[in-house]
Coordinates of C-alpha atoms and ligand atoms in Angstrom, one line a residue:
M111 CA -19.3 13.5 -23.8
N112 CA -16.3 13.2 -26.1
L113 CA -13.1 11.4 -25.0
A114 CA -11.1 11.7 -28.2
Q115 CA -8.4 13.7 -26.5
Q116 CA -8.2 11.4 -23.5
I117 CA -7.8 8.3 -25.8
E118 CA -4.9 9.9 -27.6
Q119 CA -3.2 10.7 -24.3
Y120 CA -4.0 7.5 -22.6
L121 CA -3.1 4.8 -25.2
P122 CA 0.5 4.2 -26.3
Q123 CA 1.0 5.6 -29.8
Q124 CA 1.5 2.1 -31.4
L125 CA -1.7 0.7 -29.8
L126 CA -3.7 3.8 -30.8
A127 CA -2.5 3.4 -34.5
L128 CA -3.6 -0.3 -34.4
V129 CA -7.0 0.5 -33.0
Q130 CA -7.6 3.3 -35.5
D131 CA -6.5 1.0 -38.4
I132 CA -9.1 -1.6 -37.3
S133 CA -11.8 1.0 -37.1
A134 CA -10.9 2.3 -40.6
Q135 CA -11.1 -1.3 -42.0
A136 CA -14.4 -1.8 -40.2
A137 CA -15.8 1.4 -41.7
K138 CA -15.0 0.1 -45.2
R139 CA -17.1 -2.9 -44.4
G140 CA -20.0 -0.8 -43.0
Q141 CA -19.3 -1.9 -39.4
R142 CA -18.8 0.2 -36.3
V143 CA -16.2 -0.5 -33.6
Y144 CA -16.1 0.5 -30.0
L145 CA -13.7 0.3 -27.1
I146 CA -15.6 -1.4 -24.3
G147 CA -15.6 -2.6 -20.7
G148 CA -12.5 -2.4 -18.4
V149 CA -10.5 -0.1 -20.6
V150 CA -13.2 2.6 -20.7
R151 CA -13.7 2.3 -16.9
D152 CA -9.9 2.6 -16.3
L153 CA -9.5 5.4 -18.8
L154 CA -12.1 7.5 -17.0
L155 CA -10.4 6.7 -13.7
G156 CA -6.9 7.4 -15.1
Y157 CA -5.6 3.9 -14.4
P158 CA -3.4 2.3 -17.0
N159 CA -5.0 -0.7 -18.8
F160 CA -3.9 -1.8 -22.2
D161 CA -5.9 -5.0 -22.3
L162 CA -8.2 -3.7 -25.0
D163 CA -11.6 -5.1 -25.7
L164 CA -13.2 -4.0 -28.9
V165 CA -16.8 -4.7 -29.8
V166 CA -18.0 -4.7 -33.3
E167 CA -21.5 -4.1 -34.6
G168 CA -21.2 -6.8 -37.3
D169 CA -19.1 -9.9 -37.7
A170 CA -16.0 -9.5 -35.6
V171 CA -14.3 -12.6 -36.8
K172 CA -14.5 -11.5 -40.5
L173 CA -13.2 -8.1 -39.6
A174 CA -10.3 -9.6 -37.6
Q175 CA -9.4 -11.9 -40.6
R176 CA -9.3 -8.9 -42.9
V177 CA -7.1 -7.0 -40.4
A178 CA -4.8 -10.0 -40.0
E179 CA -4.3 -10.3 -43.8
T180 CA -3.1 -6.7 -44.1
S181 CA -0.9 -6.6 -41.0
Q182 CA 1.7 -8.5 -38.9
A183 CA -1.0 -9.7 -36.5
K184 CA -1.6 -13.3 -35.6
L185 CA -5.2 -14.3 -35.6
L186 CA -7.0 -16.6 -33.1
A187 CA -10.7 -16.9 -34.0
H188 CA -13.6 -18.5 -32.2
H189 CA -16.3 -18.7 -34.8
R190 CA -18.8 -20.2 -32.4
F191 CA -18.6 -17.2 -30.1
G192 CA -18.0 -14.6 -32.7
T193 CA -14.8 -13.5 -31.0
A194 CA -11.2 -13.1 -32.2
K195 CA -7.8 -12.3 -30.7
L196 CA -5.3 -10.3 -32.7
R197 CA -1.8 -10.8 -31.4
Y198 CA 0.8 -8.2 -32.3
E199 CA 4.4 -8.0 -31.2
N200 CA 3.7 -5.9 -28.1
F201 CA -0.1 -6.1 -27.7
T202 CA -3.1 -8.3 -28.1
L203 CA -6.5 -7.0 -28.9
D204 CA -9.8 -8.8 -28.3
L205 CA -12.6 -8.3 -30.8
A206 CA -16.1 -9.5 -30.1
T207 CA -19.3 -9.4 -32.2
A208 CA -21.8 -7.3 -30.3
R209 CA -24.3 -9.7 -28.9
R210 CA -27.5 -10.2 -27.0
E211 CA -27.7 -12.8 -24.2
T212 CA -30.6 -14.6 -22.7
Y213 CA -30.6 -16.9 -19.7
A214 CA -32.8 -19.9 -19.9
R215 CA -32.4 -20.6 -16.2
P216 CA -30.1 -19.3 -13.4
G217 CA -26.5 -20.2 -13.8
A218 CA -26.9 -21.7 -17.3
L219 CA -24.6 -20.4 -20.0
P220 CA -26.6 -17.7 -21.9
A221 CA -28.0 -18.2 -25.4
V222 CA -26.2 -15.8 -27.6
T223 CA -27.4 -14.0 -30.8
P224 CA -25.7 -11.1 -32.7
G225 CA -27.0 -7.8 -31.5
T226 CA -26.4 -4.1 -31.3
L227 CA -24.0 -2.2 -29.0
K228 CA -27.0 -1.5 -26.7
D229 CA -27.7 -5.2 -26.4
D230 CA -24.0 -5.8 -25.7
L231 CA -24.0 -3.3 -22.9
I232 CA -27.0 -4.5 -21.1
R233 CA -25.7 -8.1 -20.8
R234 CA -22.7 -6.8 -18.8
D235 CA -22.1 -7.1 -15.1
F236 CA -22.0 -3.6 -13.6
S237 CA -22.6 -0.1 -14.8
I238 CA -19.0 0.9 -14.5
N239 CA -18.1 -2.0 -16.9
A240 CA -20.9 -1.2 -19.3
M241 CA -19.6 1.8 -21.1
A242 CA -18.2 2.1 -24.6
I243 CA -16.2 4.6 -26.6
S244 CA -16.9 4.9 -30.3
L245 CA -14.0 4.6 -32.7
A246 CA -16.1 5.4 -35.8
A247 CA -15.1 8.4 -37.8
N248 CA -18.3 10.3 -37.5
N249 CA -18.4 10.3 -33.7
Y250 CA -14.9 9.3 -32.8
G251 CA -14.4 9.4 -29.0
E252 CA -18.0 9.6 -28.1
L253 CA -18.9 7.9 -24.7
V254 CA -21.8 5.5 -24.9
D255 CA -23.1 5.3 -21.3
S256 CA -26.6 4.0 -21.3
H257 CA -26.4 2.7 -17.7
H258 CA -24.9 5.8 -16.0
G259 CA -21.6 4.1 -15.4
K260 CA -19.7 7.4 -15.4
S261 CA -21.9 8.8 -12.6
D262 CA -21.4 5.6 -10.6
L263 CA -17.7 5.9 -11.1
E264 CA -17.8 9.4 -9.7
H265 CA -19.9 8.2 -6.7
H266 CA -17.7 5.1 -6.2
L267 CA -20.6 2.7 -6.7
I268 CA -20.9 -0.9 -8.0
R269 CA -24.3 -1.3 -9.5
I270 CA -25.9 -4.2 -11.4
L271 CA -28.0 -3.4 -14.4
H272 CA -31.2 -5.2 -13.5
P273 CA -32.6 -7.0 -10.5
G274 CA -32.1 -10.5 -12.0
S275 CA -28.4 -10.0 -12.7
F276 CA -26.9 -12.0 -9.8
S277 CA -29.4 -14.8 -10.2
D278 CA -28.8 -15.0 -13.9
D279 CA -25.1 -15.3 -13.3
A280 CA -24.0 -15.6 -9.7
T281 CA -20.3 -15.3 -10.6
R282 CA -21.2 -11.6 -10.6
I283 CA -21.4 -11.8 -6.8
L284 CA -17.6 -12.6 -6.7
R285 CA -16.9 -10.0 -9.4
A286 CA -18.8 -7.3 -7.6
I287 CA -16.7 -7.7 -4.4
R288 CA -13.5 -7.9 -6.5
Y289 CA -14.1 -4.5 -8.1
E290 CA -15.5 -3.0 -4.8
Q291 CA -12.3 -3.9 -3.0
R292 CA -9.9 -3.1 -5.8
L293 CA -11.3 0.3 -6.4
G294 CA -12.3 1.1 -2.9
F295 CA -15.9 1.5 -4.0
E296 CA -19.2 0.5 -2.3
L297 CA -22.1 -1.7 -3.4
E298 CA -25.1 0.5 -4.4
A299 CA -27.9 -0.1 -1.8
Q300 CA -30.2 -2.3 -4.0
T301 CA -27.2 -4.1 -5.5
A302 CA -26.1 -5.0 -1.9
Q303 CA -29.5 -6.3 -1.0
L304 CA -29.8 -8.4 -4.1
L305 CA -26.3 -9.7 -3.7
K306 CA -27.1 -11.0 -0.2
R307 CA -30.4 -12.5 -1.4
D308 CA -28.8 -14.3 -4.2
I309 CA -25.8 -15.9 -2.4
P310 CA -27.5 -19.3 -2.6
M311 CA -27.5 -19.0 -6.4
L312 CA -23.8 -19.7 -6.3
D313 CA -24.8 -23.3 -6.1
T314 CA -26.0 -23.0 -9.8
I315 CA -22.5 -22.2 -11.0
S316 CA -20.1 -24.8 -12.2
G317 CA -16.8 -25.5 -10.4
D318 CA -14.7 -24.2 -13.3
R319 CA -16.5 -20.9 -13.3
I320 CA -16.2 -20.3 -9.6
R321 CA -12.6 -21.3 -9.6
H322 CA -11.9 -19.0 -12.5
E323 CA -13.4 -16.1 -10.5
L324 CA -11.4 -17.1 -7.4
E325 CA -8.2 -17.1 -9.5
L326 CA -9.0 -13.6 -10.7
I327 CA -9.5 -12.5 -7.1
L328 CA -6.2 -14.1 -6.2
K329 CA -4.5 -12.1 -8.9
E330 CA -5.6 -8.8 -7.3
K331 CA -2.9 -6.7 -5.5
Q332 CA -4.5 -7.4 -2.1
P333 CA -6.7 -10.4 -2.5
E334 CA -7.1 -10.7 1.3
L335 CA -9.4 -7.6 1.3
V336 CA -11.7 -9.4 -1.2
I337 CA -11.6 -12.6 0.8
K338 CA -12.3 -10.8 4.1
R339 CA -15.3 -9.0 2.6
L340 CA -16.7 -12.2 1.0
A341 CA -16.4 -13.9 4.4
A342 CA -18.2 -11.1 6.1
L343 CA -21.1 -11.2 3.6
G344 CA -21.5 -14.9 4.0
V345 CA -20.4 -15.7 0.4
L346 CA -17.3 -17.8 1.3
P347 CA -19.3 -20.4 3.4
R348 CA -21.5 -21.0 0.4
I349 CA -18.4 -22.2 -1.4
S350 CA -17.0 -24.1 1.6
P351 CA -18.0 -23.8 5.2
S352 CA -14.4 -24.0 6.2
L353 CA -13.2 -21.0 4.1
K354 CA -12.2 -18.0 6.2
G355 CA -11.1 -14.5 5.6
D356 CA -9.7 -13.6 9.0
G357 CA -6.6 -11.8 10.2
W358 CA -4.5 -14.9 9.9
I359 CA -5.2 -15.1 6.1
A360 CA -4.4 -11.4 5.7
E361 CA -1.1 -11.7 7.5
K362 CA 0.0 -14.8 5.6
F363 CA -1.1 -13.5 2.2
D364 CA 0.9 -10.4 2.8
K365 CA 4.0 -12.5 3.8
A366 CA 3.5 -14.7 0.7
R367 CA 3.7 -11.6 -1.5
R368 CA 7.0 -10.5 0.0
L369 CA 8.7 -13.8 -1.0
K370 CA 11.5 -13.2 -3.5
K371 CA 9.9 -15.3 -6.2
P372 CA 6.2 -14.9 -6.3
T373 CA 5.8 -17.3 -9.2
Q374 CA 2.7 -19.4 -8.5
L375 CA 1.5 -16.9 -6.0
A376 CA -2.1 -17.7 -6.7
S377 CA -1.4 -21.4 -6.0
L378 CA 0.3 -20.6 -2.8
Y379 CA -2.7 -18.5 -1.7
F380 CA -4.9 -21.6 -2.4
C381 CA -2.7 -23.7 -0.1
L382 CA -2.9 -21.1 2.6
L383 CA -6.7 -20.8 2.3
V384 CA -7.1 -24.5 3.2
Y385 CA -4.5 -24.5 6.0
S386 CA -7.1 -25.0 8.7
F387 CA -9.2 -27.5 6.7
S388 CA -10.0 -31.0 7.7
E389 CA -9.3 -33.8 5.2
R390 CA -12.9 -34.2 4.4
R391 CA -13.5 -30.4 3.8
I392 CA -10.5 -30.2 1.5
E393 CA -11.7 -33.1 -0.6
Q394 CA -15.1 -31.4 -0.9
L395 CA -13.5 -28.2 -2.0
L396 CA -11.2 -29.8 -4.6
A397 CA -14.2 -31.5 -6.1
R398 CA -16.4 -28.5 -6.0
L399 CA -13.9 -26.3 -7.7
N400 CA -12.6 -29.0 -10.1
I401 CA -9.1 -28.1 -9.1
S402 CA -6.3 -29.5 -11.3
A403 CA -4.4 -32.6 -10.2
K404 CA -1.2 -30.7 -9.6
L405 CA -2.7 -28.0 -7.4
S406 CA -4.8 -30.6 -5.6
R407 CA -1.5 -32.4 -4.8
A408 CA 0.0 -29.2 -3.4
M409 CA -3.1 -28.5 -1.3
L410 CA -3.3 -32.0 0.1
D411 CA 0.4 -32.1 0.8
T412 CA 0.1 -28.8 2.7
L413 CA -2.2 -30.5 5.2
R414 CA -0.2 -33.7 5.3
L415 CA 3.1 -31.8 5.9
K416 CA 1.4 -29.7 8.6
T417 CA 0.8 -32.8 10.7
S418 CA 4.5 -33.8 10.3
L419 CA 5.9 -30.5 11.3
P420 CA 6.7 -31.5 14.9
L421 CA 9.4 -33.8 13.5
L422 CA 11.1 -30.7 12.1
D423 CA 10.9 -28.7 15.3
K424 CA 14.3 -29.9 16.6
P425 CA 17.3 -27.6 16.2
S426 CA 19.6 -30.6 16.1
R427 CA 18.1 -32.1 12.9
K428 CA 20.8 -32.9 10.4
P429 CA 20.4 -31.5 6.8
S430 CA 20.1 -35.1 5.4
E431 CA 17.3 -35.8 7.9
I432 CA 15.5 -32.7 6.8
Y433 CA 16.0 -33.7 3.2
Y434 CA 14.5 -37.2 3.6
L435 CA 11.6 -35.8 5.6
L436 CA 10.6 -33.3 2.9
R437 CA 11.6 -34.7 -0.4
E438 CA 8.2 -36.3 -1.2
Y439 CA 6.3 -33.1 -0.7
E440 CA 5.3 -30.5 -3.3
P441 CA 7.6 -27.4 -3.0
L442 CA 4.4 -25.3 -2.9
A443 CA 3.2 -27.2 0.2
I444 CA 6.6 -26.7 1.9
Q445 CA 6.4 -23.0 1.1
A446 CA 2.9 -22.7 2.5
N447 CA 4.0 -24.4 5.7
A448 CA 7.1 -22.2 6.0
L449 CA 4.7 -19.2 5.9
A450 CA 2.2 -20.7 8.3
S451 CA 4.4 -22.3 10.9
E452 CA 5.0 -20.2 14.1
S453 CA 8.2 -22.0 15.0
P454 CA 11.5 -20.4 13.9
T455 CA 13.2 -23.8 13.9
V456 CA 10.6 -25.3 11.6
H457 CA 10.6 -22.2 9.4
H458 CA 14.4 -22.4 9.1
H459 CA 14.4 -26.1 8.2
L460 CA 11.7 -25.7 5.6
Q461 CA 13.5 -22.7 4.1
L462 CA 16.8 -24.6 4.1
F463 CA 15.2 -27.4 2.1
L464 CA 13.7 -25.0 -0.4
T465 CA 16.7 -22.8 -1.0
K466 CA 19.5 -25.3 -0.7
L467 CA 19.0 -29.0 0.2
R468 CA 16.7 -29.9 -2.7
Y469 CA 19.4 -28.8 -5.2
V470 CA 22.3 -30.7 -3.7
R471 CA 23.9 -33.1 -6.1
T472 CA 27.0 -35.3 -5.8
A473 CA 30.0 -34.4 -8.0
L474 CA 30.4 -38.1 -9.0
D475 CA 27.9 -39.9 -11.1
G476 CA 27.5 -43.6 -12.0
E477 CA 29.9 -43.4 -14.9
E478 CA 32.7 -42.0 -12.7
L479 CA 32.0 -44.6 -10.1
K480 CA 32.4 -47.3 -12.8
R481 CA 35.8 -45.9 -13.6
L482 CA 36.7 -46.2 -10.0
G483 CA 35.9 -49.9 -10.3
I484 CA 32.4 -49.9 -8.7
S485 CA 30.0 -51.9 -11.0
A486 CA 26.4 -50.9 -11.7
G487 CA 23.8 -52.4 -9.5
P488 CA 22.5 -52.2 -5.9
K489 CA 26.0 -51.5 -4.5
M490 CA 26.4 -48.5 -6.7
G491 CA 23.0 -47.2 -5.7
K492 CA 24.0 -47.5 -2.1
V493 CA 27.3 -45.7 -2.7
L494 CA 25.5 -42.8 -4.5
Q495 CA 23.0 -42.5 -1.7
I496 CA 25.7 -42.4 1.0
L497 CA 27.7 -39.8 -1.1
H498 CA 24.6 -37.7 -1.4
K499 CA 23.9 -37.9 2.4
A500 CA 27.5 -37.0 3.2
K501 CA 27.3 -34.1 0.8
L502 CA 24.1 -32.8 2.4
D503 CA 25.7 -33.0 5.8
G504 CA 28.9 -31.3 4.7
E505 CA 31.0 -34.3 5.4
V506 CA 32.4 -34.3 1.9
R507 CA 32.9 -31.1 -0.1
T508 CA 35.2 -31.6 -3.1
R509 CA 35.3 -34.2 -5.9
T510 CA 38.4 -35.6 -4.2
D511 CA 36.5 -36.0 -0.9
E512 CA 33.9 -37.9 -2.8
K513 CA 36.3 -40.2 -4.5
K514 CA 38.0 -41.1 -1.2
L515 CA 34.7 -41.9 0.4
A516 CA 33.5 -43.9 -2.6
L517 CA 36.7 -46.0 -2.7
S518 CA 36.5 -46.7 1.1
L519 CA 32.8 -47.6 0.7
S520 CA 33.5 -50.0 -2.2
L521 CA 35.8 -51.9 0.1
K522 CA 33.3 -52.0 3.0
L523 CA 30.0 -52.7 1.2
Ligands
LIG112 P1 -10.2 -6.4 -15.3 O1 -9.7 -7.3 -16.3 O2 -9.5 -5.1 -15.0 O3 -10.6 -7.1 -14.0 P2 -12.4 -6.1 -17.1 O4 -13.5 -5.2 -17.1 O5 -11.5 -6.1 -18.3 O6 -11.6 -5.9 -15.8 P3 -12.9 -8.9 -17.7 O7 -13.1 -10.0 -16.7 O8 -11.7 -8.9 -18.5 O9 -12.9 -7.6 -16.8 O10 -14.2 -8.9 -18.5 C1 -14.3 -7.9 -19.6 C2 -15.7 -7.3 -19.6 O11 -16.7 -8.4 -19.8 C3 -16.1 -6.7 -18.3 O12 -15.8 -5.3 -18.2 C4 -17.6 -6.9 -18.2 O13 -18.3 -5.9 -18.9 C5 -17.8 -8.2 -19.0 N1 -18.0 -9.4 -18.2 C6 -17.1 -10.2 -17.7 N2 -17.7 -11.2 -17.0 C7 -19.0 -10.9 -17.0 C8 -20.1 -11.6 -16.4 N3 -20.0 -12.7 -15.6 N4 -21.3 -11.0 -16.6 C9 -21.5 -9.9 -17.3 N5 -20.5 -9.3 -17.9 C10 -19.2 -9.8 -17.7
LIG113 MG1 -9.9 -7.6 -18.8

């Protein structure tokens, strides 16, 4: 099957020109270049994906160096892995030396040696990700589909390439469900059986690798679908017995996405995932996934704040009280609790802190207080604190209000 026409229609003109230039340079060096992996899958499905992976039969790093010398591209090379990134103004391209992988034991990082395109395809996770398109002049556009990925795409199936696939690399268990749910596909029957059999192999995978796959899941449009399915299959309990994929998670994830600023959305999902955890379980999960200090703080704060929420469940709470109750917590933990709490009062107070109170500053600073005759030291600290509190509670509004209050305080204190 030849996809030359589809490539021309699918790729933006500029990107197409870059790819063709790389292929021409490769040809001069006696190398062949292919589009591979996700882009081929998505091109056949008609979904946009301009994260291009190119595989080179021959040294990809040397080729990338040559391309970088003759273009505006910035080069980032990993000699050890035989991979290189070319960064252009609007695009980045990943080039990899075609390679063969062998696994000494389950979960180990594979031993890698240079290989052919066929070797590079058989090391991949699923048939739908194991297709390539030739960019060489003599068979430009030719689909290389040694594992019947196109047929599996047409039948909506996720299929591993050999029975040892999940035990070689159990991250593929998480990947299989990510693609299954993203694409609305099904696990092929034997793949489903082997996936279930090999769930315990997740124990052979490092925390960093499991966390990375979870992060990829949380970047999906609807991660709750993946989480729910992983729970139903018994995959989640293997990571932590307290992880759930129920309706509560689905509802809160959906709400989280509707927030105006979904920066750090993945981190917010992590906080929601541990909302029902005990202290002990969360500590175990943080260690198992080697979660960063910052995110760990947010996740722990989420639970700590949850136990203090009753204090915020009083409509009469003054803004300054809310401020002092919340200022020590990570904003992400406050956001997670705002999503999770069922009480409108609590929700309102948490939102008030996040959108307003945490940004409130006095108009006067230490320098100006000095000019008013208040000398630096504990007294000034006290004045600033009272000004801030008064500002939070709306008791002072203007600079003049603050000056008046500061002067009267300087006489009293
Ligand atoms: P997307 O980025 O849209 O999720 P992708 O196919 O580009 O999909 P990546 O995670 O970027 O996925 O990986 C690129 C390719 O590398 C995949 O298509 C797959 O062929 C291969 N790959 C990634 N992880 C593994 C793995 N654990 N085992 C085998 N092959 C893998
Ligand atoms: Mg990708």
